Coordinates of C-alpha atoms in Angstrom, one line a residue:
Chain X
M1 CA 13.4 -27.6 2.3
Y2 CA 12.0 -26.7 -1.1
V3 CA 10.9 -23.1 -0.3
E4 CA 12.6 -21.1 2.4
M5 CA 12.2 -17.6 3.8
K6 CA 15.2 -16.5 5.8
E7 CA 14.9 -13.6 8.3
I8 CA 12.7 -11.6 5.9
C9 CA 11.9 -8.0 6.9
K10 CA 9.6 -5.6 5.0
K11 CA 8.4 -2.1 5.8
F12 CA 5.8 0.0 4.1
G13 CA 6.6 3.5 5.5
D14 CA 6.1 3.1 9.2
Y15 CA 4.1 -0.1 8.9
E16 CA 6.1 -3.3 9.4
A17 CA 4.6 -6.0 7.2
A18 CA 7.2 -8.6 8.0
K19 CA 9.5 -8.8 11.1
Q20 CA 12.2 -11.4 10.8
I21 CA 10.0 -14.1 9.2
S22 CA 11.7 -17.4 8.7
F23 CA 10.2 -20.7 7.6
G24 CA 10.7 -23.6 5.3
I25 CA 8.3 -25.7 3.3
E26 CA 8.9 -29.3 2.0
K27 CA 8.3 -30.3 -1.6
G28 CA 4.7 -31.4 -2.3
K29 CA 3.1 -29.8 0.8
L30 CA 0.0 -27.7 0.8
V31 CA 0.6 -24.9 3.3
A32 CA -1.7 -22.2 4.6
L33 CA -0.5 -18.7 5.6
L34 CA -3.1 -17.9 8.2
G35 CA -3.7 -14.6 10.0
P36 CA -6.1 -11.8 10.5
S37 CA -6.4 -9.1 7.8
G38 CA -3.5 -6.7 7.9
S39 CA -1.2 -9.2 9.5
G40 CA 1.2 -9.2 6.6
K41 CA 0.4 -12.6 5.1
T42 CA -0.3 -11.4 1.6
T43 CA 2.9 -9.4 1.6
I44 CA 4.8 -12.6 2.4
L45 CA 3.2 -14.4 -0.5
R46 CA 4.0 -11.5 -2.8
M47 CA 7.6 -11.4 -1.7
L48 CA 7.8 -15.2 -2.4
A49 CA 6.4 -14.5 -5.9
G50 CA 8.7 -11.6 -6.5
L51 CA 5.9 -9.1 -6.9
E52 CA 7.2 -7.3 -3.8
R53 CA 10.9 -7.0 -2.7
Q54 CA 11.9 -7.6 0.9
D55 CA 14.1 -5.0 2.7
R56 CA 16.3 -7.7 4.3
G57 CA 16.6 -11.5 4.3
D58 CA 16.6 -14.1 1.6
V59 CA 14.0 -16.0 -0.4
V60 CA 15.3 -19.4 -1.4
I61 CA 13.6 -21.7 -3.9
E62 CA 15.1 -25.2 -4.6
G63 CA 18.3 -24.2 -2.8
K64 CA 18.9 -21.1 -4.9
V65 CA 18.6 -17.5 -3.5
V66 CA 16.1 -15.8 -5.8
N67 CA 16.2 -12.3 -4.3
D68 CA 17.3 -10.8 -7.7
V69 CA 15.3 -13.1 -9.9
P70 CA 12.3 -11.1 -11.3
A71 CA 8.8 -12.5 -10.8
S72 CA 8.6 -13.6 -14.4
E73 CA 11.6 -15.9 -14.1
R74 CA 10.8 -17.6 -10.8
G75 CA 8.6 -20.2 -12.4
I76 CA 5.8 -19.7 -10.0
G77 CA 2.1 -20.0 -10.6
F78 CA 0.0 -17.3 -8.9
V79 CA -3.8 -17.2 -8.3
F80 CA -4.9 -13.7 -7.4
Q81 CA -7.6 -12.9 -4.9
N82 CA -10.1 -11.7 -7.5
Y83 CA -8.5 -14.1 -10.1
A84 CA -7.3 -11.2 -12.4
L85 CA -8.4 -13.2 -15.4
F86 CA -7.7 -11.4 -18.6
R87 CA -11.1 -10.0 -19.4
Y88 CA -10.5 -9.4 -23.1
M89 CA -9.5 -13.0 -23.7
T90 CA -11.5 -16.2 -23.8
V91 CA -11.0 -19.0 -21.3
Y92 CA -8.9 -20.8 -23.9
D93 CA -6.6 -17.7 -24.4
N94 CA -6.4 -17.1 -20.6
I95 CA -5.1 -20.7 -20.0
A96 CA -2.8 -20.5 -23.1
F97 CA -1.3 -17.2 -22.2
G98 CA 1.7 -18.5 -20.2
L99 CA 2.5 -21.1 -22.8
K100 CA 2.3 -18.6 -25.6
V101 CA 4.7 -16.3 -23.8
Q102 CA 7.1 -19.2 -23.6
K103 CA 6.7 -19.5 -27.3
A104 CA 5.7 -23.2 -27.0
D105 CA 4.7 -25.2 -30.1
K106 CA 1.1 -24.5 -31.2
Q107 CA 0.0 -28.1 -31.1
K108 CA 1.5 -28.5 -27.7
I109 CA -0.3 -25.4 -26.4
H110 CA -3.6 -26.7 -27.7
A111 CA -3.1 -30.1 -26.2
R112 CA -2.1 -28.6 -22.8
V113 CA -5.0 -26.1 -22.7
M114 CA -7.5 -28.9 -23.5
E115 CA -6.0 -31.1 -20.8
M116 CA -6.4 -28.2 -18.4
V117 CA -10.0 -27.5 -19.5
S118 CA -10.9 -31.1 -18.9
L119 CA -9.0 -31.2 -15.6
I120 CA -11.1 -28.3 -14.3
G121 CA -14.3 -29.7 -15.8
L122 CA -15.1 -26.8 -18.0
E123 CA -15.3 -28.6 -21.4
G124 CA -17.3 -26.7 -23.9
L125 CA -16.7 -23.3 -22.2
E126 CA -13.3 -22.5 -23.8
K127 CA -14.8 -19.8 -26.0
R128 CA -16.5 -18.0 -23.1
Y129 CA -15.1 -14.7 -21.7
P130 CA -14.5 -14.4 -17.9
N131 CA -17.6 -12.2 -17.4
Q132 CA -19.7 -15.0 -18.8
L133 CA -18.6 -17.4 -16.0
S134 CA -19.8 -17.9 -12.4
G135 CA -17.4 -17.1 -9.5
G136 CA -16.6 -20.8 -9.0
Q137 CA -15.8 -21.3 -12.7
R138 CA -13.6 -18.2 -12.7
Q139 CA -11.7 -19.6 -9.8
R140 CA -11.2 -22.8 -11.7
V141 CA -9.9 -21.0 -14.8
A142 CA -7.5 -19.0 -12.6
F143 CA -6.2 -22.2 -11.2
A144 CA -5.8 -23.8 -14.6
R145 CA -4.1 -20.7 -16.0
A146 CA -1.6 -20.7 -13.1
I147 CA -0.6 -24.3 -13.5
A148 CA -0.7 -24.6 -17.3
P149 CA 3.0 -23.7 -17.7
N150 CA 3.9 -26.4 -15.2
P151 CA 5.3 -24.2 -12.4
Q152 CA 7.1 -25.9 -9.5
L153 CA 5.3 -23.8 -6.9
L154 CA 1.8 -22.5 -6.8
L155 CA 0.8 -19.5 -4.7
L156 CA -2.8 -18.6 -4.0
D157 CA -4.0 -15.3 -2.4
E158 CA -7.2 -15.7 -0.5
P159 CA -8.5 -18.2 -3.2
F160 CA -12.0 -18.5 -1.7
A161 CA -12.6 -15.0 -0.5
A162 CA -14.7 -13.9 -3.4
I163 CA -17.0 -16.9 -3.5
D164 CA -20.3 -17.3 -1.6
A165 CA -20.3 -19.6 1.4
K166 CA -22.1 -22.6 -0.2
V167 CA -19.9 -22.9 -3.3
R168 CA -16.8 -22.2 -1.1
K169 CA -17.1 -25.5 0.7
D170 CA -17.2 -27.5 -2.5
L171 CA -14.3 -25.5 -4.0
R172 CA -12.1 -26.1 -1.0
K173 CA -12.4 -29.8 -1.4
W174 CA -12.0 -29.5 -5.2
L175 CA -8.8 -27.4 -4.8
K176 CA -7.3 -29.7 -2.3
D177 CA -8.0 -32.7 -4.6
M178 CA -6.6 -30.9 -7.6
I179 CA -3.4 -29.9 -5.9
Q180 CA -2.9 -33.5 -4.7
K181 CA -3.6 -34.8 -8.2
V182 CA -1.2 -32.4 -9.8
G183 CA 1.3 -32.9 -6.9
I184 CA 2.5 -29.3 -6.9
T185 CA 4.0 -27.5 -3.8
S186 CA 1.4 -24.9 -2.8
I187 CA 1.0 -22.0 -0.4
F188 CA -2.3 -20.2 0.1
V189 CA -3.2 -17.2 2.1
T190 CA -6.4 -17.1 4.2
H191 CA -7.9 -15.3 7.2
D192 CA -10.4 -18.1 7.8
Q193 CA -9.1 -20.6 10.3
E194 CA -11.7 -23.2 9.4
E195 CA -10.5 -23.1 5.8
A196 CA -6.8 -23.4 6.8
V197 CA -7.5 -26.4 9.1
E198 CA -9.6 -28.2 6.5
V199 CA -7.4 -27.7 3.5
A200 CA -3.8 -27.4 4.6
D201 CA -1.2 -30.0 5.5
D202 CA 0.6 -27.4 7.6
I203 CA -0.4 -24.0 8.8
I204 CA 1.8 -20.9 9.3
I205 CA 0.2 -18.4 11.6
I206 CA 1.1 -14.8 11.1
N207 CA 0.2 -11.9 13.3
E208 CA 1.4 -8.3 13.1
G209 CA 4.2 -9.2 10.7
R210 CA 5.5 -12.0 13.0
L211 CA 5.4 -15.7 12.6
E212 CA 3.6 -17.0 15.6
Q213 CA 3.6 -20.7 15.0
M214 CA 4.0 -23.3 12.3
G215 CA 2.8 -26.9 12.3
S216 CA 0.1 -29.3 11.4
P217 CA -3.5 -28.1 12.1
I218 CA -4.0 -30.6 15.0
A219 CA -0.6 -29.8 16.6
I220 CA -1.4 -26.1 16.5
Y221 CA -4.8 -26.7 18.0
K222 CA -3.6 -28.9 20.8
N223 CA -0.4 -27.1 21.6
P224 CA -0.7 -23.4 20.9
K225 CA 2.6 -21.7 21.6
T226 CA 1.3 -18.1 22.1
P227 CA -1.9 -16.6 23.5
F228 CA -2.6 -15.3 20.0
V229 CA -2.6 -18.7 18.4
A230 CA -4.7 -20.2 21.2
Q231 CA -7.4 -17.5 20.6
F232 CA -7.1 -17.5 16.8
I233 CA -7.4 -21.3 16.3
G234 CA -10.6 -22.8 17.7
T235 CA -12.9 -20.9 20.1
S236 CA -11.5 -20.0 23.5
T237 CA -12.1 -17.8 26.5
V238 CA -9.4 -15.6 28.2
L239 CA -9.7 -15.6 32.0
E240 CA -8.4 -12.5 33.6
N241 CA -8.7 -13.9 37.1
M242 CA -8.6 -17.5 38.4
V243 CA -8.8 -16.7 42.1
G244 CA -10.8 -19.3 43.9
F245 CA -10.9 -22.0 41.3
K246 CA -10.4 -25.4 43.0
G247 CA -7.3 -27.2 41.8
Y248 CA -5.6 -24.1 40.5
D249 CA -4.4 -22.3 43.6
D250 CA -0.6 -22.5 42.8
A251 CA 1.4 -19.8 41.0
L252 CA -0.9 -18.6 38.3
D253 CA 0.1 -15.0 39.0
G254 CA 1.1 -12.9 36.0
K255 CA 0.2 -15.7 33.6
K256 CA -2.4 -15.4 30.9
V257 CA -5.1 -18.2 31.2
I258 CA -7.0 -19.4 28.2
V259 CA -9.8 -22.0 28.3
R260 CA -11.3 -24.0 25.4
P261 CA -14.9 -25.2 25.5
E262 CA -13.8 -28.8 25.7
F263 CA -11.8 -28.1 28.9
V264 CA -15.0 -27.3 30.7
E265 CA -17.6 -29.8 31.8
A266 CA -21.1 -28.8 33.1
F267 CA -23.5 -31.4 34.6
K268 CA -26.5 -31.6 36.8
S269 CA -25.7 -32.4 40.5
D270 CA -27.5 -35.8 40.3
N271 CA -25.2 -37.0 37.5
K272 CA -23.6 -40.2 38.8
K273 CA -20.9 -40.3 36.1
F274 CA -18.9 -37.5 37.8
A275 CA -19.3 -38.7 41.4
N276 CA -15.6 -39.3 41.9
M277 CA -14.8 -35.7 41.0
M278 CA -17.2 -33.8 43.2
N279 CA -14.3 -32.4 45.3
A280 CA -13.2 -30.3 42.3
V281 CA -16.6 -29.0 41.3
E282 CA -17.5 -25.4 41.2
E283 CA -21.0 -24.0 41.1
G284 CA -22.1 -22.2 38.0
V285 CA -25.2 -20.6 36.6
I286 CA -26.3 -20.9 33.0
E287 CA -26.4 -17.4 31.5
N288 CA -27.1 -18.2 27.9
V289 CA -27.9 -21.2 25.7
V290 CA -27.2 -21.0 21.9
F291 CA -28.1 -23.7 19.4
R292 CA -25.1 -24.2 17.1
G293 CA -26.7 -26.6 14.6
S294 CA -25.5 -29.9 16.0
Y295 CA -24.8 -29.0 19.7
L296 CA -25.6 -26.4 22.3
E297 CA -23.2 -23.7 23.5
L298 CA -23.6 -22.9 27.1
T299 CA -22.3 -19.7 28.8
L300 CA -21.8 -20.2 32.5
L301 CA -21.0 -17.7 35.2
V302 CA -18.5 -19.4 37.6
N303 CA -16.7 -17.5 40.4
G304 CA -17.5 -14.3 38.7
V305 CA -16.0 -15.3 35.3
R306 CA -17.7 -16.5 32.2
L307 CA -16.9 -20.0 30.8
T308 CA -18.1 -21.5 27.6
T309 CA -18.8 -25.2 27.0
N310 CA -20.5 -27.3 24.3
R311 CA -23.3 -29.7 25.2
S312 CA -24.5 -32.6 23.2
L313 CA -28.1 -32.6 22.1
E314 CA -28.4 -36.1 23.5
R315 CA -28.0 -34.9 27.1
R316 CA -30.8 -33.7 29.4
H317 CA -32.5 -30.4 28.8
V318 CA -31.0 -27.3 30.5
D319 CA -32.5 -23.9 31.1
I320 CA -31.1 -20.4 31.4
G321 CA -30.7 -19.6 35.1
E322 CA -30.2 -23.2 36.1
K323 CA -27.5 -24.1 38.6
M324 CA -24.9 -26.6 37.3
C325 CA -21.9 -28.4 38.6
V326 CA -18.8 -27.2 36.6
L327 CA -15.5 -28.9 36.2
L328 CA -12.4 -27.2 34.7
Y329 CA -10.2 -30.1 33.5
R330 CA -7.3 -28.1 32.3
V331 CA -6.2 -24.6 31.1
Y332 CA -3.5 -23.1 28.8
L333 CA -1.0 -20.9 30.7
F334 CA 1.1 -18.4 28.9
D335 CA 3.9 -16.1 30.1
D336 CA 6.9 -14.5 28.5
K337 CA 8.8 -17.8 28.5
G338 CA 6.2 -19.9 26.7
A339 CA 3.1 -22.0 27.0
E340 CA 2.0 -24.9 29.1
I341 CA -1.1 -27.0 29.7
R342 CA -2.0 -27.1 33.4
K343 CA -4.2 -29.9 34.6
N344 CA -6.6 -29.6 37.5
Q345 CA -4.6 -30.8 40.5
L346 CA -7.7 -32.3 42.3
L347 CA -8.3 -34.6 39.3
K348 CA -4.9 -36.2 39.6
G349 CA -5.1 -40.0 39.0
I350 CA -8.4 -39.7 37.3
D351 CA -8.4 -40.4 33.6
V352 CA -10.3 -37.4 32.3
E353 CA -9.7 -38.2 28.7
A354 CA -11.6 -41.5 29.0
L355 CA -14.9 -39.6 29.8
Chain L
M1 CA -51.5 12.6 -9.9
E2 CA -47.8 12.1 -9.1
E3 CA -47.3 10.5 -12.4
R4 CA -49.0 13.2 -14.3
S5 CA -47.0 16.0 -12.7
S6 CA -43.7 14.2 -13.4
K7 CA -44.9 13.8 -17.0
I8 CA -45.5 17.5 -17.2
A9 CA -42.1 18.2 -15.8
K10 CA -40.5 15.9 -18.3
W11 CA -42.1 17.7 -21.3
C12 CA -41.3 21.1 -19.9
L13 CA -37.7 20.1 -19.6
I14 CA -37.6 18.7 -23.1
G15 CA -39.2 21.8 -24.4
I16 CA -36.7 24.1 -22.7
S17 CA -33.8 22.0 -23.9
V18 CA -34.9 21.8 -27.5
A19 CA -35.6 25.6 -27.6
F20 CA -32.2 26.3 -26.1
F21 CA -30.4 24.0 -28.6
L22 CA -32.3 25.5 -31.5
L23 CA -31.6 29.1 -30.5
M24 CA -28.0 28.6 -29.4
L25 CA -26.7 26.0 -31.8
I26 CA -28.8 24.8 -34.7
V27 CA -30.1 28.2 -35.9
P28 CA -26.6 29.8 -35.9
L29 CA -25.1 26.8 -37.6
F30 CA -27.8 26.9 -40.3
E31 CA -27.1 30.6 -40.7
V32 CA -23.5 29.7 -41.4
L33 CA -24.6 27.3 -44.2
Y34 CA -27.2 29.7 -45.5
R35 CA -24.8 32.7 -45.7
A36 CA -22.1 30.5 -47.2
L37 CA -24.3 29.6 -50.1
A38 CA -25.9 33.1 -50.3
D39 CA -24.0 34.1 -53.5
G40 CA -24.4 30.7 -55.1
L41 CA -22.3 27.6 -55.5
E42 CA -19.8 29.2 -57.8
A43 CA -18.9 31.9 -55.2
Y44 CA -18.7 29.2 -52.6
G45 CA -16.3 27.2 -54.7
T46 CA -14.1 30.2 -55.3
A47 CA -14.0 31.0 -51.6
L48 CA -12.9 27.5 -50.8
G49 CA -10.4 27.4 -53.6
A50 CA -8.7 30.6 -52.7
K51 CA -5.0 30.4 -52.1
T52 CA -5.2 31.7 -48.5
T53 CA -8.0 29.2 -47.7
L54 CA -6.0 26.2 -49.0
S55 CA -2.9 27.4 -47.1
A56 CA -5.0 27.8 -43.9
L57 CA -6.5 24.3 -44.4
K58 CA -3.0 22.8 -44.9
V59 CA -1.6 24.5 -41.7
T60 CA -4.7 23.4 -39.7
L61 CA -4.4 19.8 -40.8
L62 CA -0.6 19.7 -40.2
A63 CA -1.0 21.2 -36.7
T64 CA -3.8 18.8 -35.9
V65 CA -2.0 15.7 -37.1
I66 CA 1.2 16.6 -35.2
A67 CA -0.7 17.5 -32.1
V68 CA -2.7 14.3 -32.1
V69 CA 0.5 12.2 -32.6
V70 CA 2.5 14.0 -30.0
N71 CA -0.3 14.0 -27.5
T72 CA -1.1 10.4 -28.0
V73 CA 2.5 9.4 -27.1
F74 CA 2.7 11.9 -24.3
G75 CA -0.8 11.0 -23.0
L76 CA 0.0 7.3 -22.9
I77 CA 3.3 7.9 -21.1
A78 CA 1.8 10.3 -18.6
S79 CA -1.2 8.2 -17.8
W80 CA 0.9 5.0 -17.5
L81 CA 3.2 6.9 -15.1
V82 CA 0.4 8.3 -13.0
T83 CA -1.5 5.1 -12.6
K84 CA 1.1 2.4 -12.4
F85 CA 3.8 3.9 -10.3
D86 CA 4.0 5.6 -6.9
F87 CA 6.4 8.5 -6.6
R88 CA 6.8 11.8 -4.9
G89 CA 5.0 14.6 -6.7
K90 CA 2.5 12.4 -8.4
N91 CA -0.4 14.6 -7.5
V92 CA 1.5 17.7 -8.7
L93 CA 2.1 16.0 -12.1
S94 CA -1.5 15.0 -12.5
T95 CA -2.6 18.5 -11.7
L96 CA -0.1 19.9 -14.2
I97 CA -1.7 17.8 -16.9
D98 CA -4.9 19.8 -16.5
I99 CA -3.4 23.2 -16.8
P100 CA -4.4 23.8 -20.4
F101 CA -8.0 23.2 -19.4
S102 CA -7.9 26.0 -16.9
I103 CA -5.6 28.6 -18.6
S104 CA -6.9 30.8 -21.4
P105 CA -5.3 29.7 -24.7
V106 CA -4.3 33.3 -25.4
I107 CA -2.1 33.3 -22.4
A108 CA -0.4 30.1 -23.6
G109 CA 0.3 31.9 -26.9
L110 CA 1.7 35.0 -25.2
A111 CA 3.8 32.8 -23.0
Y112 CA 5.4 31.3 -26.1
I113 CA 6.2 34.7 -27.4
M114 CA 7.7 35.8 -24.1
T115 CA 9.9 32.6 -24.0
F116 CA 10.9 32.2 -27.6
G117 CA 10.3 35.7 -29.1
R118 CA 12.9 38.3 -30.0
T119 CA 13.2 39.4 -26.3
G120 CA 12.5 36.0 -24.8
W121 CA 15.1 34.3 -22.6
A122 CA 15.2 31.2 -24.7
K123 CA 15.9 33.1 -28.0
P124 CA 19.7 33.0 -27.7
L125 CA 19.5 29.3 -27.0
L126 CA 17.4 28.7 -30.1
D127 CA 19.7 30.9 -32.1
G128 CA 22.6 28.8 -30.9
I129 CA 20.9 25.6 -32.0
N130 CA 20.0 27.1 -35.3
E131 CA 23.6 28.2 -35.9
A132 CA 25.0 24.8 -34.9
L133 CA 22.6 22.9 -37.1
G134 CA 22.5 25.4 -39.9
T135 CA 18.7 25.6 -39.7
D136 CA 16.4 28.5 -39.4
I137 CA 13.7 27.4 -37.0
A138 CA 11.5 30.1 -35.5
L139 CA 9.2 29.3 -32.6
V140 CA 7.1 32.4 -32.9
F141 CA 5.1 33.7 -35.9
S142 CA 5.8 30.5 -37.8
V143 CA 4.2 27.2 -38.6
P144 CA 6.2 25.4 -35.8
A145 CA 4.8 28.0 -33.4
V146 CA 1.3 27.2 -34.5
V147 CA 1.9 23.5 -34.0
L148 CA 3.4 24.1 -30.5
A149 CA 0.5 26.3 -29.5
T150 CA -2.0 23.6 -30.7
I151 CA -0.2 20.9 -28.8
F152 CA -0.3 23.0 -25.7
V153 CA -4.0 23.5 -25.7
T154 CA -4.9 19.9 -26.5
F155 CA -2.5 17.9 -24.4
P156 CA -4.8 16.9 -21.6
F157 CA -7.5 15.4 -23.8
I158 CA -6.0 11.9 -24.3
S159 CA -4.5 11.3 -20.9
R160 CA -7.7 12.4 -19.2
E161 CA -9.6 9.8 -21.1
I162 CA -7.1 7.0 -20.3
I163 CA -6.3 7.7 -16.7
P164 CA -9.7 6.7 -15.2
L165 CA -9.7 3.5 -17.4
L166 CA -6.2 2.5 -16.2
Y167 CA -7.2 3.2 -12.5
A168 CA -10.3 1.0 -12.9
Q169 CA -8.4 -1.8 -14.4
G170 CA -5.9 -2.0 -11.5
R171 CA -2.6 -3.8 -11.6
D172 CA -3.8 -7.4 -11.1
E173 CA -4.1 -8.5 -14.7
E174 CA -0.7 -7.0 -15.5
E175 CA 0.9 -8.7 -12.5
A176 CA -0.7 -12.0 -13.5
A177 CA 0.8 -11.6 -17.0
A178 CA 4.2 -10.7 -15.6
M179 CA 4.2 -13.8 -13.3
M180 CA 3.8 -15.9 -16.4
G181 CA 6.9 -14.3 -17.9
A182 CA 5.3 -11.7 -20.3
S183 CA 7.6 -8.8 -21.2
G184 CA 6.5 -5.2 -20.6
F185 CA 5.6 -4.7 -24.3
T186 CA 3.6 -7.9 -24.5
I187 CA 1.7 -6.9 -21.3
F188 CA 0.9 -3.5 -22.9
R189 CA -0.2 -5.0 -26.2
K190 CA -2.2 -7.9 -24.9
I191 CA -3.6 -6.8 -21.5
T192 CA -3.5 -3.0 -21.2
F193 CA -4.2 -1.8 -24.7
P194 CA -7.4 -3.8 -25.3
H195 CA -8.7 -2.1 -22.2
I196 CA -8.0 1.5 -23.2
R197 CA -8.3 1.3 -27.0
W198 CA -11.8 2.9 -27.2
G199 CA -10.9 5.5 -24.6
L200 CA -7.8 6.3 -26.5
L201 CA -9.6 6.7 -29.8
Y202 CA -12.2 8.9 -28.1
G203 CA -9.4 11.1 -26.7
V204 CA -7.8 11.3 -30.2
I205 CA -11.1 12.5 -31.7
L206 CA -11.7 15.1 -29.0
C207 CA -8.1 16.2 -29.4
A208 CA -8.4 16.6 -33.1
A209 CA -11.7 18.4 -32.9
R210 CA -10.2 20.9 -30.4
A211 CA -7.1 21.3 -32.6
F212 CA -9.1 22.2 -35.7
G213 CA -11.0 24.9 -33.9
E214 CA -8.3 26.5 -31.7
F215 CA -8.2 30.3 -32.0
G216 CA -6.7 32.1 -29.1
A217 CA -3.3 30.4 -28.6
V218 CA -2.8 30.3 -32.4
Y219 CA -3.8 33.9 -32.8
A220 CA -1.1 35.1 -30.5
V221 CA 1.7 33.3 -32.4
S222 CA 0.5 33.5 -36.0
K223 CA 0.5 36.8 -37.9
A224 CA 1.1 35.9 -41.6
R225 CA -2.0 35.3 -43.6
G226 CA -1.5 32.8 -46.4
K227 CA 1.5 31.3 -44.6
T228 CA 0.9 30.6 -40.9
F229 CA -2.9 31.2 -40.6
T230 CA -5.1 28.4 -39.6
L231 CA -8.8 28.1 -40.7
P232 CA -10.2 29.9 -37.7
L233 CA -7.7 32.8 -38.2
E234 CA -8.5 32.9 -41.9
I235 CA -12.3 33.1 -41.1
D236 CA -11.6 36.0 -38.7
A237 CA -9.5 37.8 -41.3
L238 CA -12.1 37.5 -44.0
Y239 CA -14.9 38.6 -41.7
M240 CA -12.9 41.5 -40.4
A241 CA -12.1 42.7 -44.0
G242 CA -15.8 43.8 -44.0
S243 CA -16.7 43.8 -47.7
A244 CA -19.9 41.9 -48.7
D245 CA -17.8 39.4 -50.7
S246 CA -15.3 38.7 -47.9
I247 CA -18.1 38.1 -45.4
T248 CA -19.7 35.5 -47.7
Q249 CA -16.2 34.0 -48.1
A250 CA -15.8 33.9 -44.3
F251 CA -19.1 31.9 -44.0
A252 CA -18.0 29.6 -46.8
V253 CA -14.7 28.8 -45.0
S254 CA -16.7 28.4 -41.7
S255 CA -18.9 25.8 -43.3
L256 CA -15.8 23.8 -44.1
L257 CA -14.8 23.9 -40.4
V258 CA -18.4 23.0 -39.4
G259 CA -18.3 20.1 -41.7
M260 CA -15.1 18.8 -40.2
A261 CA -16.5 19.2 -36.7
L262 CA -19.6 17.2 -37.7
I263 CA -17.5 14.4 -39.0
M264 CA -15.7 14.3 -35.7
L265 CA -19.0 14.3 -33.9
I266 CA -20.2 11.3 -35.8
L267 CA -16.9 9.5 -35.3
K268 CA -17.1 10.3 -31.6
N269 CA -20.6 8.7 -31.3
I270 CA -19.6 5.6 -33.2
V271 CA -16.6 5.1 -30.9
E272 CA -18.7 5.7 -27.8
Y273 CA -21.2 3.1 -29.0
R274 CA -18.6 0.5 -29.9
G275 CA -16.7 1.2 -26.7
K276 CA -19.8 0.6 -24.6
R277 CA -20.7 -2.6 -26.5
D278 CA -17.2 -4.0 -26.0
D279 CA -17.0 -3.0 -22.4
L280 CA -16.6 -6.2 -20.4

């Protein structure tokens, strides 16, 4: 492991920002710390950087415990949420700052700064001040400033939060490409699951100061370990009551049930494709239809509970109030011991995935 | 109709303000100049060249320079402390900074006498120090007393100018610089100072202008004309003497103080203008 947090605890007064947080990150990975606001993710980043000190536990970088190493000597690049560019310095001086502090040779500084400026594609803007740049350009300068002194680890605090939605998409791709190009181990904080899934190699999910789950985006999506993760990643519905659902009549008591849209199938009763599954069908009524840009989102009332499913635009037209046949392929079950995926017992032997 | 009535309102307000300024400020200030020159330039020159006037000018400038230097250092330290650190009693401290704004300067002067005067509790302590060092420092009815009183009444000016600027700047830029390995002094010099320089200069000017003109606090601790008097005290003494000559002299010395105040006013406006232009 290149970067490790070992049983880190941190309190601000009565507020517990980190409860026994432990994780390790391999060299060269791009990792997202994902969680809702107030979950403690930024505090974890700041403890890694040395801007905040943990109450207990160890921060380990490259096999060395760095608890007592001040931020300035950890050799970490940090991109702040609102960039924190030095407003009284030009782009050039901003990027050169770290190198000047290290008392590097003047010609070397110039060469490195120009290399950075061309890397971020801002040639010709070196003499501008931060307030003469757009949000996206400031973000690029902040990135260049952080990596100019060649840090071994790059930390980014909500790097896309201050940028409008359209530019954000481009910047995400740009940042991912840049980090791969430079090959630097990077950790970024975000509250946006879409962003984490799209950009990161691995995601660490934080909630209320606890580490909920760590893994690749697809692994976390397919096998959530806690109800929180299941609800936070992807869209999902919590079912309070599953009484009467065909195929789920065994031992669901006391367990939390969470359903994803793709676990639910809704079709018209004359649809031949599902003929072999009619024994598991429930009746549902369409309560709402929302156009989501490239598909329809249907809300169905089934056995007194609301289920959501996505419907391809290629399929037949449906109306609000229409009666549909509804299949529930599988659900997530959570209890104190852990999580499991329960398949519909009446569909045993049928290859649902092939549909 | 709407537009016309708002135009009328505008001109009414301008008229009232101009009349007020003329009556309350401009006319009295011209009166000072007029009376100062009433007996001719020669009398004016004699009044300014008098030994007591020169002594008062010297004491005033000395007190002002020391007060500005001390309060700049104190103001920077206090505002840095209040804005960059969290600690118990922070609100109390930032309220204490404002005390000289709310307390009458005369009380400040009297408080010094009560503390360091002949019957004051700190007098034996001061005597002890004097004896040990072989010095003869007096903290009442002396030039050091005048300096201390001036420092007291002017100490909030600089920190009050800087504190809002430091709050507005936040800690991000400093943290960013620290992450790149910059020392505390480098951070102050390169990141913090450029941000506060105009505010600091503005505070220095206000502080100096106030120090020139201070009367109450200085009056309480300064009783020796020609030795510890400042310009405002000298003017008061000349005026109170009551003869036609001395009243003209009082106005002549006043014109000197008015001139110094005008210079400060012009400097203040230049600094304000430059500060706004550079504000990023």
